[in-house]
PDB file of C-alpha atoms in Angstrom:
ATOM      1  CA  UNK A   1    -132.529 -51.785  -7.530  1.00 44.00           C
ATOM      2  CA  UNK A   2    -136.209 -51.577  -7.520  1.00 58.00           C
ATOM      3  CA  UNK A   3    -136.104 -50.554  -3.533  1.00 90.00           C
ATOM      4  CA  UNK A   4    -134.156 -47.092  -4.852  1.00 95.00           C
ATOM      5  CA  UNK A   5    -137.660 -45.921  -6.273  1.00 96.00           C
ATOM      6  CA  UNK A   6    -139.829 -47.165  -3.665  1.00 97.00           C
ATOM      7  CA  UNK A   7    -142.000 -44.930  -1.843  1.00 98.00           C
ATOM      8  CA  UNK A   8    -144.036 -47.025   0.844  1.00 97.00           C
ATOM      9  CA  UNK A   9    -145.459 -45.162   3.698  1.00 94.00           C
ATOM     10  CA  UNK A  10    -144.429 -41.469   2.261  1.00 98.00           C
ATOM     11  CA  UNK A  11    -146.929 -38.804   2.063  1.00 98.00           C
ATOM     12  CA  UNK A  12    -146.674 -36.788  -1.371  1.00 99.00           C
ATOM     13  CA  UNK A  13    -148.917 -33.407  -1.051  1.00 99.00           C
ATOM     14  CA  UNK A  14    -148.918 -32.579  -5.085  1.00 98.00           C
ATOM     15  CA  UNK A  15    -151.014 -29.660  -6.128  1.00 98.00           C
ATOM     16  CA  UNK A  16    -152.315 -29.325  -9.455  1.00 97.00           C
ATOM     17  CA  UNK A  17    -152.868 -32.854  -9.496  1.00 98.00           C
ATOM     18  CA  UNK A  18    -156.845 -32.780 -10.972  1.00 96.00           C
ATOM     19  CA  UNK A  19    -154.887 -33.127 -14.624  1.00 95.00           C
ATOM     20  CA  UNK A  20    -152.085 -33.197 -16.380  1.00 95.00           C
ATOM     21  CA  UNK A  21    -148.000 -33.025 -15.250  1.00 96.00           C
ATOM     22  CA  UNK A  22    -149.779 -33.375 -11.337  1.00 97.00           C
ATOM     23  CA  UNK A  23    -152.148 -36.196 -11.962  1.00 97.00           C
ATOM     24  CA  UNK A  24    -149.032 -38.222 -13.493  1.00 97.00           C
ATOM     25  CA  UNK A  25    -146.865 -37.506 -11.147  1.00 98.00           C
ATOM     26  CA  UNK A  26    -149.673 -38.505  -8.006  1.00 98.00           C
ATOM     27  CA  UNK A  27    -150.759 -41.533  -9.859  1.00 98.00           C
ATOM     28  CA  UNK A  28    -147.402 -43.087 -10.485  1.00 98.00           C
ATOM     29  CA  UNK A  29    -146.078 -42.090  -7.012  1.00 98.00           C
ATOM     30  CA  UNK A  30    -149.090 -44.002  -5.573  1.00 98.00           C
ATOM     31  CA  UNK A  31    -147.886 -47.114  -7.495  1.00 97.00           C
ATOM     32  CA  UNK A  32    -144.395 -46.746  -5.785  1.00 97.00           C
ATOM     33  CA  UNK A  33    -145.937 -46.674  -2.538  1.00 97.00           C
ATOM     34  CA  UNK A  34    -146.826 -43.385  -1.299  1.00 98.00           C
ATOM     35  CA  UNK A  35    -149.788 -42.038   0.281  1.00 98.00           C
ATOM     36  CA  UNK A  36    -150.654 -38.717  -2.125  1.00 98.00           C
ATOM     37  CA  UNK A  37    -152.863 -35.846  -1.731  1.00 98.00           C
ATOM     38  CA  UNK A  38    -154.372 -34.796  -4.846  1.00 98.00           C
ATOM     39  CA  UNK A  39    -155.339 -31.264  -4.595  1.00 98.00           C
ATOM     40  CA  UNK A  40    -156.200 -28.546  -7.183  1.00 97.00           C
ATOM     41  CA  UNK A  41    -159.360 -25.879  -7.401  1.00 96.00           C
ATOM     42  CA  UNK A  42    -162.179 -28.159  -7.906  1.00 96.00           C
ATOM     43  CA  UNK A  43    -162.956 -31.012  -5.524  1.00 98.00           C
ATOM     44  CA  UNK A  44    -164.724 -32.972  -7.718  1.00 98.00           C
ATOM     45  CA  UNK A  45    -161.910 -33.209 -10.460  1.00 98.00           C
ATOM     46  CA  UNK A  46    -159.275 -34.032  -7.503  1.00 98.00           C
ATOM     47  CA  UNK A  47    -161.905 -36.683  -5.738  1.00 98.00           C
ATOM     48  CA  UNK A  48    -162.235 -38.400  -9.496  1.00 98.00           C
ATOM     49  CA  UNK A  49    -158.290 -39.145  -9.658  1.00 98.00           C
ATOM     50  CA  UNK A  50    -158.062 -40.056  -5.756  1.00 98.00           C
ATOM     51  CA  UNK A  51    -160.695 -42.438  -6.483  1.00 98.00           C
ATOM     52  CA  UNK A  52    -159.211 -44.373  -9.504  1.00 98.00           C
ATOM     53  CA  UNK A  53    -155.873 -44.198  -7.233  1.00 98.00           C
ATOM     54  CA  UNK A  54    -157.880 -45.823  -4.631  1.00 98.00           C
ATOM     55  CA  UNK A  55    -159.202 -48.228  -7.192  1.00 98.00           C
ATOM     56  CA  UNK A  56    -155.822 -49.625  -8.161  1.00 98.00           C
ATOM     57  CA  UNK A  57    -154.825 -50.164  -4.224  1.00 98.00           C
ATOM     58  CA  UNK A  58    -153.608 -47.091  -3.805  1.00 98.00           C
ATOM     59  CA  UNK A  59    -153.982 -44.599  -0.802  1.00 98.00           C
ATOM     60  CA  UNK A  60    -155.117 -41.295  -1.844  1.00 98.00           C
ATOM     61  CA  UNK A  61    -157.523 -38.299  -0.643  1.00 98.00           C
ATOM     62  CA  UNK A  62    -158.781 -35.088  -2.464  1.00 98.00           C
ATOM     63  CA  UNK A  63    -158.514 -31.763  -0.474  1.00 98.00           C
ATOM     64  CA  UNK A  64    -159.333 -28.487  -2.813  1.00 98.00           C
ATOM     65  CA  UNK A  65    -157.112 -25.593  -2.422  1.00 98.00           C
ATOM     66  CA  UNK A  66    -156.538 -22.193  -4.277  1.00 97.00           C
ATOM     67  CA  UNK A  67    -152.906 -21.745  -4.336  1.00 97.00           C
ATOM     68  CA  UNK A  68    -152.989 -18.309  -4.661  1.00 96.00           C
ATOM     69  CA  UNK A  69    -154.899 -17.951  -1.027  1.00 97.00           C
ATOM     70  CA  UNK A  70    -152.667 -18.015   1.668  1.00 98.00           C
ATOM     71  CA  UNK A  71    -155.606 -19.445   4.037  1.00 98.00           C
ATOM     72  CA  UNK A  72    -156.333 -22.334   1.610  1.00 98.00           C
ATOM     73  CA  UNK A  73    -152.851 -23.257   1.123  1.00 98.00           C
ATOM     74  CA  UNK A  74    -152.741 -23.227   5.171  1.00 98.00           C
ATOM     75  CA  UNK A  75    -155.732 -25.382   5.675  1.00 98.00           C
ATOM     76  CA  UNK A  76    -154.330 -27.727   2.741  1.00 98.00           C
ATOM     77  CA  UNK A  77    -151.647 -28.590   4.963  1.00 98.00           C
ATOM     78  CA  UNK A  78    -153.524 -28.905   7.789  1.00 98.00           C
ATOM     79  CA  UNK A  79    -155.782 -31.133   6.749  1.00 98.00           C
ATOM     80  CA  UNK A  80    -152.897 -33.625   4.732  1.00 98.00           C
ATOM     81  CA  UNK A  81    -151.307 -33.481   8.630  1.00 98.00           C
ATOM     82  CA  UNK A  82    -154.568 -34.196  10.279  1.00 98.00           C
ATOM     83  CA  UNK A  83    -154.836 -37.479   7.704  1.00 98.00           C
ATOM     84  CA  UNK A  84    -151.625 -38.372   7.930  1.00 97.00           C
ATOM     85  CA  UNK A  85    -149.589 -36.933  10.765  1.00 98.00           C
ATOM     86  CA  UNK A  86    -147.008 -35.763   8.397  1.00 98.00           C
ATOM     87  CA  UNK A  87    -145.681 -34.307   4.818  1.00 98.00           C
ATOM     88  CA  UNK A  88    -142.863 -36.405   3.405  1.00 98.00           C
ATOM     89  CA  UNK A  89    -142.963 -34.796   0.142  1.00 99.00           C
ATOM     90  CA  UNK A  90    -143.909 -31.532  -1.385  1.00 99.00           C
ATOM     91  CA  UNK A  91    -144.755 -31.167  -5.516  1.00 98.00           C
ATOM     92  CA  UNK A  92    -145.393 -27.768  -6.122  1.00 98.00           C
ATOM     93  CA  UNK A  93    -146.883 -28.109  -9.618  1.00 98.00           C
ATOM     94  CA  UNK A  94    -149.774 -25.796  -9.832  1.00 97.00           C
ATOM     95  CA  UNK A  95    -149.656 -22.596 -11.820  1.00 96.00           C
ATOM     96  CA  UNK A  96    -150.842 -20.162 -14.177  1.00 95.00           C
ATOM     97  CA  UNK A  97    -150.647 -18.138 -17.443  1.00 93.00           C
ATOM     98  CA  UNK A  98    -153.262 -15.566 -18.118  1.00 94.00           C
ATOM     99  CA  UNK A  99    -151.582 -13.952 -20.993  1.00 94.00           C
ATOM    100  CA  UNK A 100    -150.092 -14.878 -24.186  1.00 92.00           C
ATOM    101  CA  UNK A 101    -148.292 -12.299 -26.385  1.00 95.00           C
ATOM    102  CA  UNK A 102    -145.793  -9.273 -25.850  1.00 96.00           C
ATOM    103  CA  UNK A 103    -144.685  -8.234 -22.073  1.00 96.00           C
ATOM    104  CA  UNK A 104    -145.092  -4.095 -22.947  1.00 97.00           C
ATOM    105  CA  UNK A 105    -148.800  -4.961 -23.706  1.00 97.00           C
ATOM    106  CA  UNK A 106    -149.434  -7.319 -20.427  1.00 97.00           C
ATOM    107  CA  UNK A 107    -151.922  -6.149 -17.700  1.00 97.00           C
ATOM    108  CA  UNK A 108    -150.441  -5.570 -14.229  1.00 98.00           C
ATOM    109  CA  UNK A 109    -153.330  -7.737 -12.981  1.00 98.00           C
ATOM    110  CA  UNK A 110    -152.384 -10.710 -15.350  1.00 98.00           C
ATOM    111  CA  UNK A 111    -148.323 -10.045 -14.020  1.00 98.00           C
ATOM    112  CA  UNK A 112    -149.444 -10.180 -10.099  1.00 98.00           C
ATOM    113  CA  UNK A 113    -151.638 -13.101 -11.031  1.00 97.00           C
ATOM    114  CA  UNK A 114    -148.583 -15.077 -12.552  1.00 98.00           C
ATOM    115  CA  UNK A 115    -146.281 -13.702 -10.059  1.00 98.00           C
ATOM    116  CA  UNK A 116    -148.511 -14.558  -6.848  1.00 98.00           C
ATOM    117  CA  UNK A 117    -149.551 -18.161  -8.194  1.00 97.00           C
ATOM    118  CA  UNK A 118    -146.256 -19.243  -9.462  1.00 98.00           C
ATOM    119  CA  UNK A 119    -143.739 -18.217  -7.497  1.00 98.00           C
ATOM    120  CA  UNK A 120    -145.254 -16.631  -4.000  1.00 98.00           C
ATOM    121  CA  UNK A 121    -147.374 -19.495  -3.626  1.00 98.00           C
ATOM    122  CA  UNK A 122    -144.723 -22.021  -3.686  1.00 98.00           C
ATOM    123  CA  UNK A 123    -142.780 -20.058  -0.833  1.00 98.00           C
ATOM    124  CA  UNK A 124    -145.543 -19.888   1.145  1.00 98.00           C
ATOM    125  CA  UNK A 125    -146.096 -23.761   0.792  1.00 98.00           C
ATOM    126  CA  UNK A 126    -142.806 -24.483   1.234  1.00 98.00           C
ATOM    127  CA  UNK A 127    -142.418 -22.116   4.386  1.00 98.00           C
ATOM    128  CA  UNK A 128    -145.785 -23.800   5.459  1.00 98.00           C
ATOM    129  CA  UNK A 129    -144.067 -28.006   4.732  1.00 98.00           C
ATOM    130  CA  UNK A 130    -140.650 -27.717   5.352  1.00 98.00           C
ATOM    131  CA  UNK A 131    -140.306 -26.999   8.653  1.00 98.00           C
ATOM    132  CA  UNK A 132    -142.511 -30.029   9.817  1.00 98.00           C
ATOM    133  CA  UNK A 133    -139.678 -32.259   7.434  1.00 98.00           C
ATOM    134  CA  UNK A 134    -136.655 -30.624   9.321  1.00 98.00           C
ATOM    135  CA  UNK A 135    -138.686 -31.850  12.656  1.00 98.00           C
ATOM    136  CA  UNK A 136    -138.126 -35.749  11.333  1.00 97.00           C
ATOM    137  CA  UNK A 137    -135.048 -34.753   9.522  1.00 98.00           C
ATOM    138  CA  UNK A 138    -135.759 -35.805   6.078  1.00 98.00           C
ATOM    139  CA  UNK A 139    -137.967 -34.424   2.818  1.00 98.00           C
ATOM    140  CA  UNK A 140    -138.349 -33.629  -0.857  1.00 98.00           C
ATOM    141  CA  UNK A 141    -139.602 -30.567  -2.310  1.00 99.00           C
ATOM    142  CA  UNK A 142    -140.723 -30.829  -5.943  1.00 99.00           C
ATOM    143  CA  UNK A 143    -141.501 -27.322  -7.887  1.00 98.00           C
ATOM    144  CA  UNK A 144    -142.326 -27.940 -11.355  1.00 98.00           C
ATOM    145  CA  UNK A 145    -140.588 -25.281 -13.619  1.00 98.00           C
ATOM    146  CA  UNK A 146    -140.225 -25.304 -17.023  1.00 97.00           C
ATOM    147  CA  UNK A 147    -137.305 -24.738 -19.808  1.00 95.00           C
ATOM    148  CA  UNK A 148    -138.815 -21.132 -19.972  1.00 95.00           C
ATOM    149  CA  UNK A 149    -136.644 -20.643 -17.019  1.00 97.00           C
ATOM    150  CA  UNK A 150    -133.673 -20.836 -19.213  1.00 96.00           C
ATOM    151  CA  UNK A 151    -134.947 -18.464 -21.955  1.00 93.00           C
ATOM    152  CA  UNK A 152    -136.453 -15.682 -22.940  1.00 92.00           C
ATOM    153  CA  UNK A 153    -139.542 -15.326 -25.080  1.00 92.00           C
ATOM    154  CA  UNK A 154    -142.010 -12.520 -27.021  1.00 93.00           C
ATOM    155  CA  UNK A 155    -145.011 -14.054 -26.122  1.00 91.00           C
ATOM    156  CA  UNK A 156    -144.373 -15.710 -22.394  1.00 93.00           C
ATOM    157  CA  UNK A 157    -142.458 -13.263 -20.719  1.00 96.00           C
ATOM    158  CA  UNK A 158    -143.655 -13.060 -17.481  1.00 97.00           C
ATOM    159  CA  UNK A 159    -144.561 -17.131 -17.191  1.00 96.00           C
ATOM    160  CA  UNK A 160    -140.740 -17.449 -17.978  1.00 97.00           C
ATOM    161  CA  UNK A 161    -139.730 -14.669 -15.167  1.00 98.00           C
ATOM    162  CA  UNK A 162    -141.992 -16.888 -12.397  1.00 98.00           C
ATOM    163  CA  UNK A 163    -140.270 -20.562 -13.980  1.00 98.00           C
ATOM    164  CA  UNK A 164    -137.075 -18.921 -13.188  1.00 98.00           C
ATOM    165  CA  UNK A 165    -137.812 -18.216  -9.870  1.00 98.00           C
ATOM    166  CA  UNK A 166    -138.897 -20.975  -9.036  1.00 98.00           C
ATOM    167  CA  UNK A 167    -135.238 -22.776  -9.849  1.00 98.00           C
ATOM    168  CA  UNK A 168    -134.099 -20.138  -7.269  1.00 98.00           C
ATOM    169  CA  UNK A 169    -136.346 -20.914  -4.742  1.00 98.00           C
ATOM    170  CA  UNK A 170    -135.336 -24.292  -4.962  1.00 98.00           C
ATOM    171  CA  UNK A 171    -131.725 -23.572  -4.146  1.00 98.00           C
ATOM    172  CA  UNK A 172    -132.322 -21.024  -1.620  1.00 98.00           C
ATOM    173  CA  UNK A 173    -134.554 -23.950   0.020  1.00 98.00           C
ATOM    174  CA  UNK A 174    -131.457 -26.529  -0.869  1.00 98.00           C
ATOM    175  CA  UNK A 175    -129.281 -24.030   1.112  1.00 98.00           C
ATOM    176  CA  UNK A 176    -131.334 -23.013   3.993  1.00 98.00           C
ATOM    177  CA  UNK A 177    -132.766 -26.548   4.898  1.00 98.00           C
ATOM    178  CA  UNK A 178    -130.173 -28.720   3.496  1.00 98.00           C
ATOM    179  CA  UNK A 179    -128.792 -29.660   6.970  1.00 98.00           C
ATOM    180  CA  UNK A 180    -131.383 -31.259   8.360  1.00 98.00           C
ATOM    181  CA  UNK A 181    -132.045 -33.440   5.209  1.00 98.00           C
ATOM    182  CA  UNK A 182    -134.042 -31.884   3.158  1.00 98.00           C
ATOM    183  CA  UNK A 183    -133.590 -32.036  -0.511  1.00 98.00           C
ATOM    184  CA  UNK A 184    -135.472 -29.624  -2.835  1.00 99.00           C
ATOM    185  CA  UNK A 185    -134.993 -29.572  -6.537  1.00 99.00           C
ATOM    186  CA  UNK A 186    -137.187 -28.261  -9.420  1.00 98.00           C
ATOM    187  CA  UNK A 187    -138.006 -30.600 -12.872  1.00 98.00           C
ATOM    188  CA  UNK A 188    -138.026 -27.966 -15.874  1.00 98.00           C
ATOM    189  CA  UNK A 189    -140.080 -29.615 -18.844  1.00 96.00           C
ATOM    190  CA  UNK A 190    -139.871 -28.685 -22.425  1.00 92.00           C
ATOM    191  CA  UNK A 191    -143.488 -28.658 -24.656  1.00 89.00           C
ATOM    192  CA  UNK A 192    -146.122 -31.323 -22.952  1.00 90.00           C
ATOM    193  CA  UNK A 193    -148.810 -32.488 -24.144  1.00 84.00           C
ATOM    194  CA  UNK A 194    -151.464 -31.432 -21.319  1.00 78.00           C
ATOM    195  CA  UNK A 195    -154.231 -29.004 -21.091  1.00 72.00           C
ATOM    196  CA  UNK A 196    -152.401 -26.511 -19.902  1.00 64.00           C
ATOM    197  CA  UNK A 197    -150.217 -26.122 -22.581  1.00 59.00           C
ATOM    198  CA  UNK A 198    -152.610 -26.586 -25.118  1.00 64.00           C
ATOM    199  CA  UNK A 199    -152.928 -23.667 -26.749  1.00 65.00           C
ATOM    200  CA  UNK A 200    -148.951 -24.300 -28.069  1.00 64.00           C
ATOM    201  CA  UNK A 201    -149.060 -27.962 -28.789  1.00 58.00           C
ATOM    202  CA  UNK A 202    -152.667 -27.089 -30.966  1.00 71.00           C
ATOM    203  CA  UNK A 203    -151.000 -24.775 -32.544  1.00 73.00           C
ATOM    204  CA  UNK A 204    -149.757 -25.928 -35.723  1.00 74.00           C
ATOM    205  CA  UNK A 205    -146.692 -23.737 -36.191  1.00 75.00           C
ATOM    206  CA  UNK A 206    -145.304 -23.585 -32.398  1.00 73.00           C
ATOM    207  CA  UNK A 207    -146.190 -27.096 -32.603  1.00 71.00           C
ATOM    208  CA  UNK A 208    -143.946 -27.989 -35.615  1.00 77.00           C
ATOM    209  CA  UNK A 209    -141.436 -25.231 -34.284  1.00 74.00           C
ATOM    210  CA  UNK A 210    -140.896 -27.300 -31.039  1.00 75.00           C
ATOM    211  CA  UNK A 211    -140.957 -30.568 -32.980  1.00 81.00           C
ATOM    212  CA  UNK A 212    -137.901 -29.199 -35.272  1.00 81.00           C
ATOM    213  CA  UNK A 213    -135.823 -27.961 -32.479  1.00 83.00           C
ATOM    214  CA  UNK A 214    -136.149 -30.788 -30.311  1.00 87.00           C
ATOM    215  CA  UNK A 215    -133.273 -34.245 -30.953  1.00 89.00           C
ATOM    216  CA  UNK A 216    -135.862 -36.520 -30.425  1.00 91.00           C
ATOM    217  CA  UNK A 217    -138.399 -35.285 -32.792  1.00 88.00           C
ATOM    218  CA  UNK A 218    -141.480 -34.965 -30.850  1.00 88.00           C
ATOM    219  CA  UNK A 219    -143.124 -33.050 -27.593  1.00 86.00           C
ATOM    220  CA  UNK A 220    -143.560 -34.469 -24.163  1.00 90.00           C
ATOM    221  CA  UNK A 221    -146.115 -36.894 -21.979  1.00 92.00           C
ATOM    222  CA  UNK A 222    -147.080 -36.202 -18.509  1.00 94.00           C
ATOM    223  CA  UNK A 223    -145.846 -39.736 -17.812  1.00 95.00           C
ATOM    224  CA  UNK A 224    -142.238 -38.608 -18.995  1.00 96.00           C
ATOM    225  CA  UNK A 225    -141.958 -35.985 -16.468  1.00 97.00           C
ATOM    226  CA  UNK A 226    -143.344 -38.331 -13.642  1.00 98.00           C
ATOM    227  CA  UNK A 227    -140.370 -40.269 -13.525  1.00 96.00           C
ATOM    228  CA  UNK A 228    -138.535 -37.175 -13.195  1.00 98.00           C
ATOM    229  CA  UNK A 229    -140.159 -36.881  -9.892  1.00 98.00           C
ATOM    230  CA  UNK A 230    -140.323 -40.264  -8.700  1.00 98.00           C
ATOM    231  CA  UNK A 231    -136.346 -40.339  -8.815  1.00 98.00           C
ATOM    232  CA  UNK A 232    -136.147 -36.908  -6.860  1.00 98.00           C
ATOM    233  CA  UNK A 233    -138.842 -38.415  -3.861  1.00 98.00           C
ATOM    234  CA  UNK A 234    -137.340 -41.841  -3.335  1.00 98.00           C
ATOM    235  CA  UNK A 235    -133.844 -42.700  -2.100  1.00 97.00           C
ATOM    236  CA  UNK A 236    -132.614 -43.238  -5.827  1.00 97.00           C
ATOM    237  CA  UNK A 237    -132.380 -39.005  -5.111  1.00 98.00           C
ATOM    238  CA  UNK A 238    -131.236 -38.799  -1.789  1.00 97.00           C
ATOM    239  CA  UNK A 239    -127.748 -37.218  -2.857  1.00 98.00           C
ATOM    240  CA  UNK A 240    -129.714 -34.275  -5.745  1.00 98.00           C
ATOM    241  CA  UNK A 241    -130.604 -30.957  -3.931  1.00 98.00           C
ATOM    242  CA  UNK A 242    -130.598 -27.312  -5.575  1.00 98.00           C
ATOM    243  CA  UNK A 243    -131.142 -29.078  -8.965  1.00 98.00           C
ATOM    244  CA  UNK A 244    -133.176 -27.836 -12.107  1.00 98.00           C
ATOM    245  CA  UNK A 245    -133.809 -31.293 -13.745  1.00 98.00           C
ATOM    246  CA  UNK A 246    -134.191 -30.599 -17.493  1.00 98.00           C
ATOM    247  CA  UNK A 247    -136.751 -33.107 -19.197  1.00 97.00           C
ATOM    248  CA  UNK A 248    -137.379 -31.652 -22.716  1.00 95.00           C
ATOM    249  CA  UNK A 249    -136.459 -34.044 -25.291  1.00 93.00           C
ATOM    250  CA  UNK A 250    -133.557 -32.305 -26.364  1.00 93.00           C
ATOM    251  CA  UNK A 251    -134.847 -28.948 -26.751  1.00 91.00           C
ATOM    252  CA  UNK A 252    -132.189 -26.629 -24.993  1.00 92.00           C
ATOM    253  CA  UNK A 253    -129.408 -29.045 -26.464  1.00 89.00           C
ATOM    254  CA  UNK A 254    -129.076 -26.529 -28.960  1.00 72.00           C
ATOM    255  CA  UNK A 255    -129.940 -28.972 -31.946  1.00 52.00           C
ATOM    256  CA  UNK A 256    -131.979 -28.753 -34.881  1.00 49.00           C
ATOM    257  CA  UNK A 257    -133.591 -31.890 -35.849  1.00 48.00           C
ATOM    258  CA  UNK A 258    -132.515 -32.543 -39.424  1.00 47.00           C
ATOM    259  CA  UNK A 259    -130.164 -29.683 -39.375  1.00 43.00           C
TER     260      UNK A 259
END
């Protein structure tokens, strides 16, 4: 069973993988056997988790990259090719949120900013990786949504309009690529406990909100989305395309812990 999660001799390109969701995801992919690319806005953050990868046996390399610059994206994938020869799989995982509170009140720049760096990004990685997959006939694209996809909200609007998106993007990409192997889903997870999200998870009342609505009674690791991703790379996922892969806990099952 253990060879349906093995991922020897693949090359995982995950951005956003300095901290957080990404650097979970990178790290336990390198234990399964793949050759990652850790890549986010600050080399020095991206070279510290390549080395402890490198540390434990695994293969890794930092390349910086700005997702929301075409060129840098570009030369990403360049330079995982020149290392490598090849992309096996894609996490899109980076993104943004600029603004907290009411959509009528939200800067246009802050709304292109989300826009361009969560959604537009990710189709111009994809359009940059996927055809090189199609060449060999098999891949896995990887775009880390969220269960804001799913619902609306008074103080993430526009974050939520991007996650959603993204879940079409990944079945457009299902659909357009799908017969030459490709496989492209998109992991949606609930509250995690990661910087990024830590201006919810430190806040006591959205904390203890997200606690009550969610069956299991607690928010999210990085870790626990990891294995989300590590089934949708290896052969264990070789039959899921045009997915959104819940992972909160409970939280959209409707139920109120206690209630």
């Amino acid at each position: 069973m253990s060879n349906l999660f093995d991922l020897s001799g693949k090359v995982a390109l995950i951005t956003g993988a300095s901290r957080g969701i990404g650097r979970a995801i990178a790290e336990r992919m390198a234990e399964h056997g793949a050759k990652v690319v850790i890549s986010s806005r600050k080399l020095d953050a991206c070279e510290q988790v390549a080395a402890g990868i490198r540390e434990k046996g695994g293969e890794a390399i930092a390349v910086a990259c700005n997702i929301g610059r075409k060129e840098e994206l570009q030369a990403l994938v360049g330079a995982t090719n020149a290392h490598w020869g090849r992309i096996d799989v894609l996490v899109c995982n980076a993104a943004v949120n600029p603004y907290f509170g009411p959509s009528v009140d939200m800067p246009d720049e802050a709304f292109d900013r989300v826009m361009n760096s969560n959604v537009r990004s990710n189709f111009w990685l994809c359009n940059m990786v996927v055809p090189g997959m199609a060449e060999r006939g098999d891949g896995a694209v990887i775009i880390i949504s969220s269960i804001g996809g799913f619902q609306g909200s008074d103080v993430l609007g526009a974050y939520c309009i991007s996650k959603a998106a993204d879940m079409q993007l990944a079945r457009n990409l299902a659909v357009e690529w799908g017969a030459k192997n490709i496989r492209a889903n998109c992991i949606a997870p609930g509250l995690i406990k990661t910087d990024f999200a830590r201006a919810l998870w430190e806040n006591p009342e959205i904390h203890e909100k997200s606690v009550q609505h969610t069956t299991l009674g607690r928010i999210g690791e990085p870790d626990e989305i990891a294995g989300a991703a590590i089934f949708l790379a290896s052969p264990a996922g070789r039959y899921t395309t045009g997915q959104t892969i819940v992972v909160d806990g409970g939280r959209l099952a409707g139920m109120v812990r206690g209630g």
